[in-house]
PDB file of C-alpha atoms in Angstrom:
ATOM      1  CA  MET A   1      60.779-189.099 101.090  1.00  0.00           C
ATOM      2  CA  LYS A   2      64.026-187.148 100.765  1.00  0.00           C
ATOM      3  CA  LYS A   3      62.100-183.881 100.449  1.00  0.00           C
ATOM      4  CA  ILE A   4      60.121-184.564 103.625  1.00  0.00           C
ATOM      5  CA  PHE A   5      63.300-185.427 105.525  1.00  0.00           C
ATOM      6  CA  LEU A   6      65.001-182.274 104.243  1.00  0.00           C
ATOM      7  CA  ALA A   7      61.997-180.129 105.217  1.00  0.00           C
ATOM      8  CA  LEU A   8      61.956-181.620 108.736  1.00  0.00           C
ATOM      9  CA  ALA A   9      65.713-181.081 109.122  1.00  0.00           C
ATOM     10  CA  ILE A  10      65.388-177.436 108.064  1.00  0.00           C
ATOM     11  CA  LEU A  11      62.444-176.958 110.420  1.00  0.00           C
ATOM     12  CA  LEU A  12      64.364-178.426 113.367  1.00  0.00           C
ATOM     13  CA  CYS A  13      67.440-176.296 112.658  1.00  0.00           C
ATOM     14  CA  THR A  14      65.480-173.060 112.387  1.00  0.00           C
ATOM     15  CA  GLN A  15      63.541-173.880 115.546  1.00  0.00           C
ATOM     16  CA  SER A  16      66.721-174.481 117.538  1.00  0.00           C
ATOM     17  CA  PHE A  17      68.206-171.184 116.327  1.00  0.00           C
ATOM     18  CA  ALA A  18      64.977-169.355 117.163  1.00  0.00           C
ATOM     19  CA  GLU A  19      65.081-170.678 120.738  1.00  0.00           C
ATOM     20  CA  GLN A  20      68.579-169.350 121.359  1.00  0.00           C
ATOM     21  CA  LYS A  21      68.366-166.666 124.026  1.00  0.00           C
ATOM     22  CA  ASP A  22      71.893-165.342 123.685  1.00  0.00           C
ATOM     23  CA  ARG A  23      72.158-162.452 121.276  1.00  0.00           C
ATOM     24  CA  TYR A  24      75.505-161.316 119.959  1.00  0.00           C
ATOM     25  CA  GLY A  25      76.463-158.059 118.335  1.00  0.00           C
ATOM     26  CA  ILE A  26      79.299-155.631 117.848  1.00  0.00           C
ATOM     27  CA  ALA A  27      78.928-152.445 119.865  1.00  0.00           C
ATOM     28  CA  ALA A  28      81.133-149.531 120.873  1.00  0.00           C
ATOM     29  CA  PHE A  29      81.720-148.580 124.495  1.00  0.00           C
ATOM     30  CA  ALA A  30      80.067-145.184 125.088  1.00  0.00           C
ATOM     31  CA  GLY A  31      80.785-144.652 128.787  1.00  0.00           C
ATOM     32  CA  LEU A  32      79.560-145.427 132.281  1.00  0.00           C
ATOM     33  CA  GLY A  33      75.893-145.364 133.200  1.00  0.00           C
ATOM     34  CA  ASN A  34      74.506-142.914 135.735  1.00  0.00           C
ATOM     35  CA  ASP A  35      74.310-145.614 138.402  1.00  0.00           C
ATOM     36  CA  GLY A  36      78.070-146.238 138.212  1.00  0.00           C
ATOM     37  CA  ARG A  37      77.714-149.992 137.850  1.00  0.00           C
ATOM     38  CA  SER A  38      76.494-150.327 134.275  1.00  0.00           C
ATOM     39  CA  PHE A  39      78.371-149.745 131.060  1.00  0.00           C
ATOM     40  CA  VAL A  40      76.684-148.063 128.118  1.00  0.00           C
ATOM     41  CA  PHE A  41      77.285-149.502 124.672  1.00  0.00           C
ATOM     42  CA  THR A  42      76.078-148.159 121.352  1.00  0.00           C
ATOM     43  CA  PHE A  43      75.423-149.795 118.025  1.00  0.00           C
ATOM     44  CA  ARG A  44      74.256-148.384 114.729  1.00  0.00           C
ATOM     45  CA  LYS A  45      70.875-149.504 113.435  1.00  0.00           C
ATOM     46  CA  ALA A  46      68.977-147.918 110.550  1.00  0.00           C
ATOM     47  CA  GLN A  47      71.333-144.915 110.425  1.00  0.00           C
ATOM     48  CA  LYS A  48      70.700-144.126 114.119  1.00  0.00           C
ATOM     49  CA  ASP A  49      72.823-144.780 117.171  1.00  0.00           C
ATOM     50  CA  ARG A  50      71.104-147.010 119.723  1.00  0.00           C
ATOM     51  CA  PHE A  51      72.358-146.938 123.295  1.00  0.00           C
ATOM     52  CA  PHE A  52      71.841-149.714 125.816  1.00  0.00           C
ATOM     53  CA  PRO A  53      73.050-150.117 129.409  1.00  0.00           C
ATOM     54  CA  CYS A  54      74.789-153.337 130.266  1.00  0.00           C
ATOM     55  CA  ASP A  55      75.621-154.905 133.653  1.00  0.00           C
ATOM     56  CA  LEU A  56      78.510-157.314 133.274  1.00  0.00           C
ATOM     57  CA  LYS A  57      77.621-160.877 134.267  1.00  0.00           C
ATOM     58  CA  ASN A  58      78.602-161.917 137.826  1.00  0.00           C
ATOM     59  CA  LEU A  59      80.692-158.802 138.358  1.00  0.00           C
ATOM     60  CA  ASN A  60      80.479-156.065 140.970  1.00  0.00           C
ATOM     61  CA  ILE A  61      81.941-152.681 140.022  1.00  0.00           C
ATOM     62  CA  ILE A  62      83.704-151.482 143.172  1.00  0.00           C
ATOM     63  CA  ALA A  63      83.073-147.748 142.755  1.00  0.00           C
ATOM     64  CA  ALA A  64      79.294-148.230 142.387  1.00  0.00           C
ATOM     65  CA  GLY A  65      78.919-148.031 146.169  1.00  0.00           C
ATOM     66  CA  ALA A  66      80.955-144.846 146.595  1.00  0.00           C
ATOM     67  CA  SER A  67      77.917-142.692 147.390  1.00  0.00           C
ATOM     68  CA  ARG A  68      77.358-144.718 150.588  1.00  0.00           C
ATOM     69  CA  CYS A  69      80.853-143.899 151.818  1.00  0.00           C
ATOM     70  CA  ILE A  70      81.447-140.377 150.516  1.00  0.00           C
ATOM     71  CA  THR A  71      78.803-138.052 151.926  1.00  0.00           C
ATOM     72  CA  ASP A  72      80.188-134.699 150.763  1.00  0.00           C
ATOM     73  CA  ALA A  73      78.862-133.814 147.285  1.00  0.00           C
ATOM     74  CA  LYS A  74      82.092-132.073 146.229  1.00  0.00           C
ATOM     75  CA  GLU A  75      84.220-135.016 147.302  1.00  0.00           C
ATOM     76  CA  LEU A  76      81.901-137.445 145.517  1.00  0.00           C
ATOM     77  CA  LYS A  77      82.058-135.421 142.301  1.00  0.00           C
ATOM     78  CA  LYS A  78      85.863-135.259 142.551  1.00  0.00           C
ATOM     79  CA  PHE A  79      86.010-139.012 143.175  1.00  0.00           C
ATOM     80  CA  ASP A  80      83.749-139.737 140.174  1.00  0.00           C
ATOM     81  CA  LYS A  81      85.922-137.608 137.901  1.00  0.00           C
ATOM     82  CA  GLU A  82      89.158-139.287 139.047  1.00  0.00           C
ATOM     83  CA  TYR A  83      87.561-142.736 138.877  1.00  0.00           C
ATOM     84  CA  LYS A  84      86.254-142.257 135.328  1.00  0.00           C
ATOM     85  CA  LYS A  85      89.650-140.995 134.196  1.00  0.00           C
ATOM     86  CA  ALA A  86      91.378-144.026 135.733  1.00  0.00           C
ATOM     87  CA  LEU A  87      88.792-146.420 134.298  1.00  0.00           C
ATOM     88  CA  GLU A  88      89.095-144.935 130.813  1.00  0.00           C
ATOM     89  CA  SER A  89      92.764-145.889 130.849  1.00  0.00           C
ATOM     90  CA  VAL A  90      91.571-149.513 130.860  1.00  0.00           C
ATOM     91  CA  ILE A  91      88.451-149.303 128.688  1.00  0.00           C
ATOM     92  CA  LYS A  92      88.505-146.507 126.142  1.00  0.00           C
ATOM     93  CA  PRO A  93      85.287-144.864 124.882  1.00  0.00           C
ATOM     94  CA  GLY A  94      84.635-145.755 121.256  1.00  0.00           C
ATOM     95  CA  LYS A  95      86.389-149.126 121.444  1.00  0.00           C
ATOM     96  CA  ARG A  96      84.352-151.857 119.786  1.00  0.00           C
ATOM     97  CA  TYR A  97      83.435-155.072 121.595  1.00  0.00           C
ATOM     98  CA  TYR A  98      81.596-158.273 120.849  1.00  0.00           C
ATOM     99  CA  VAL A  99      78.643-158.011 123.228  1.00  0.00           C
ATOM    100  CA  ASN A 100      76.625-161.057 124.261  1.00  0.00           C
ATOM    101  CA  LEU A 101      73.239-160.017 125.672  1.00  0.00           C
ATOM    102  CA  ILE A 102      72.453-162.782 128.144  1.00  0.00           C
ATOM    103  CA  ASP A 103      69.350-161.522 129.915  1.00  0.00           C
ATOM    104  CA  ARG A 104      67.188-158.446 130.348  1.00  0.00           C
ATOM    105  CA  GLY A 105      67.401-157.047 133.882  1.00  0.00           C
ATOM    106  CA  ASN A 106      65.274-154.334 135.485  1.00  0.00           C
ATOM    107  CA  ASP A 107      67.451-151.371 134.549  1.00  0.00           C
ATOM    108  CA  ALA A 108      69.960-152.874 132.145  1.00  0.00           C
ATOM    109  CA  TYR A 109      70.852-155.923 130.113  1.00  0.00           C
ATOM    110  CA  VAL A 110      73.041-158.578 131.687  1.00  0.00           C
ATOM    111  CA  CYS A 111      75.829-159.152 129.231  1.00  0.00           C
ATOM    112  CA  ASP A 112      79.376-160.207 128.592  1.00  0.00           C
ATOM    113  CA  ALA A 113      81.739-158.236 126.376  1.00  0.00           C
ATOM    114  CA  SER A 114      85.045-159.085 124.768  1.00  0.00           C
ATOM    115  CA  ASP A 115      87.334-157.945 122.008  1.00  0.00           C
ATOM    116  CA  PRO A 116      89.377-160.310 119.827  1.00  0.00           C
ATOM    117  CA  LYS A 117      92.232-160.347 122.354  1.00  0.00           C
ATOM    118  CA  SER A 118      90.586-160.317 125.789  1.00  0.00           C
ATOM    119  CA  ASN A 119      87.436-160.401 127.884  1.00  0.00           C
ATOM    120  CA  LEU A 120      86.213-157.109 129.379  1.00  0.00           C
ATOM    121  CA  ARG A 121      85.229-158.715 132.702  1.00  0.00           C
ATOM    122  CA  LEU A 122      88.701-160.189 133.134  1.00  0.00           C
ATOM    123  CA  ASP A 123      90.339-156.882 132.143  1.00  0.00           C
ATOM    124  CA  LEU A 124      88.320-154.941 134.739  1.00  0.00           C
ATOM    125  CA  VAL A 125      89.051-157.446 137.513  1.00  0.00           C
ATOM    126  CA  ALA A 126      92.761-157.622 136.624  1.00  0.00           C
ATOM    127  CA  ALA A 127      92.966-153.813 136.598  1.00  0.00           C
ATOM    128  CA  GLY A 128      91.373-153.666 140.064  1.00  0.00           C
ATOM    129  CA  PHE A 129      88.099-151.941 139.172  1.00  0.00           C
ATOM    130  CA  ALA A 130      85.732-154.869 139.772  1.00  0.00           C
ATOM    131  CA  VAL A 131      85.347-157.996 141.879  1.00  0.00           C
ATOM    132  CA  PRO A 132      83.607-161.237 140.928  1.00  0.00           C
ATOM    133  CA  ILE A 133      80.263-161.834 142.665  1.00  0.00           C
ATOM    134  CA  THR A 134      80.406-165.618 142.502  1.00  0.00           C
ATOM    135  CA  ASP A 135      83.421-167.859 142.844  1.00  0.00           C
ATOM    136  CA  ASP A 136      82.663-170.007 139.804  1.00  0.00           C
ATOM    137  CA  SER A 137      85.550-168.616 137.739  1.00  0.00           C
ATOM    138  CA  GLU A 138      89.010-169.405 139.056  1.00  0.00           C
ATOM    139  CA  LEU A 139      90.547-167.065 136.500  1.00  0.00           C
ATOM    140  CA  LEU A 140      88.545-164.078 137.776  1.00  0.00           C
ATOM    141  CA  LEU A 141      89.326-164.908 141.414  1.00  0.00           C
ATOM    142  CA  LYS A 142      93.036-165.203 140.672  1.00  0.00           C
ATOM    143  CA  ALA A 143      92.999-161.891 138.753  1.00  0.00           C
ATOM    144  CA  ALA A 144      91.206-160.181 141.668  1.00  0.00           C
ATOM    145  CA  GLU A 145      93.783-161.471 144.153  1.00  0.00           C
ATOM    146  CA  GLU A 146      96.673-160.336 141.933  1.00  0.00           C
ATOM    147  CA  ALA A 147      95.128-156.860 141.512  1.00  0.00           C
ATOM    148  CA  LYS A 148      94.744-156.543 145.274  1.00  0.00           C
ATOM    149  CA  GLU A 149      98.333-157.614 145.935  1.00  0.00           C
ATOM    150  CA  ALA A 150      99.724-155.323 143.211  1.00  0.00           C
ATOM    151  CA  LYS A 151      97.535-152.412 144.418  1.00  0.00           C
ATOM    152  CA  ARG A 152      96.043-151.708 141.000  1.00  0.00           C
ATOM    153  CA  GLY A 153      92.956-149.653 140.205  1.00  0.00           C
ATOM    154  CA  MET A 154      90.642-149.203 143.180  1.00  0.00           C
ATOM    155  CA  TYR A 155      93.181-150.949 145.436  1.00  0.00           C
ATOM    156  CA  SER A 156      95.758-148.207 144.796  1.00  0.00           C
ATOM    157  CA  GLU A 157      96.627-145.755 147.533  1.00  0.00           C
ATOM    158  CA  LYS A 158      94.628-143.041 145.776  1.00  0.00           C
ATOM    159  CA  PHE A 159      91.340-144.957 146.087  1.00  0.00           C
ATOM    160  CA  TRP A 160      92.088-147.292 149.020  1.00  0.00           C
ATOM    161  CA  ASP A 161      90.012-145.515 151.697  1.00  0.00           C
ATOM    162  CA  VAL A 162      86.902-145.572 149.505  1.00  0.00           C
ATOM    163  CA  THR A 163      87.490-149.183 148.429  1.00  0.00           C
ATOM    164  CA  ASN A 164      87.995-150.315 152.020  1.00  0.00           C
ATOM    165  CA  CYS A 165      84.748-148.582 153.002  1.00  0.00           C
ATOM    166  CA  ILE A 166      82.781-150.124 150.117  1.00  0.00           C
ATOM    167  CA  LEU A 167      84.083-153.688 150.407  1.00  0.00           C
ATOM    168  CA  ASN A 168      84.750-153.994 154.143  1.00  0.00           C
ATOM    169  CA  GLY A 169      82.480-151.357 155.703  1.00  0.00           C
ATOM    170  CA  VAL A 170      85.389-149.474 157.304  1.00  0.00           C
ATOM    171  CA  PRO A 171      84.504-145.761 157.543  1.00  0.00           C
ATOM    172  CA  ILE A 172      86.687-143.282 155.676  1.00  0.00           C
ATOM    173  CA  PRO A 173      89.036-141.511 158.108  1.00  0.00           C
ATOM    174  CA  LYS A 174      88.327-137.800 158.571  1.00  0.00           C
ATOM    175  CA  LYS A 175      90.860-135.359 157.137  1.00  0.00           C
ATOM    176  CA  ASP A 176      92.406-132.889 159.557  1.00  0.00           C
ATOM    177  CA  GLU A 177      91.159-129.378 158.788  1.00  0.00           C
ATOM    178  CA  ASP A 178      94.080-127.797 160.697  1.00  0.00           C
ATOM    179  CA  ARG A 179      96.758-128.828 158.200  1.00  0.00           C
TER     180      ARG A 179
END
């Protein structure tokens, strides 16, 4: 009887672990995706680097909509370069994160990433590079408000015209060519 009970307990435990949809792993940040809203992580498997794009759960990367507001190709390229440099001051390429793959989207995984000290979503919102999509996290909303008030990241004077266009639909003012 004890053997049957033990076998059933083992079967139930393995079945519950098999049904878990969340997958965790340690991966290194490789850079931004081509779409500007996804982050690319890499992990090593069978002596090869595997890359996967990851959209952070319930988070909107502000600069992803820059192409709608900046029509000049040179200006857009300049903006992308400055933006990536500013973003890499917050999240450095090569830094390792615990990545939780929550769901498989069309173009990328939906995931959450953190290191032992902090959560990547909270870091990006607090630095002013992202805004929460839903208002289910008071911590993210508070961090977004503080970043806006302190003019950090995309809310800084350097990026304000683009951010205002993306978030509020206000067109970017034309620069005077006469100056």
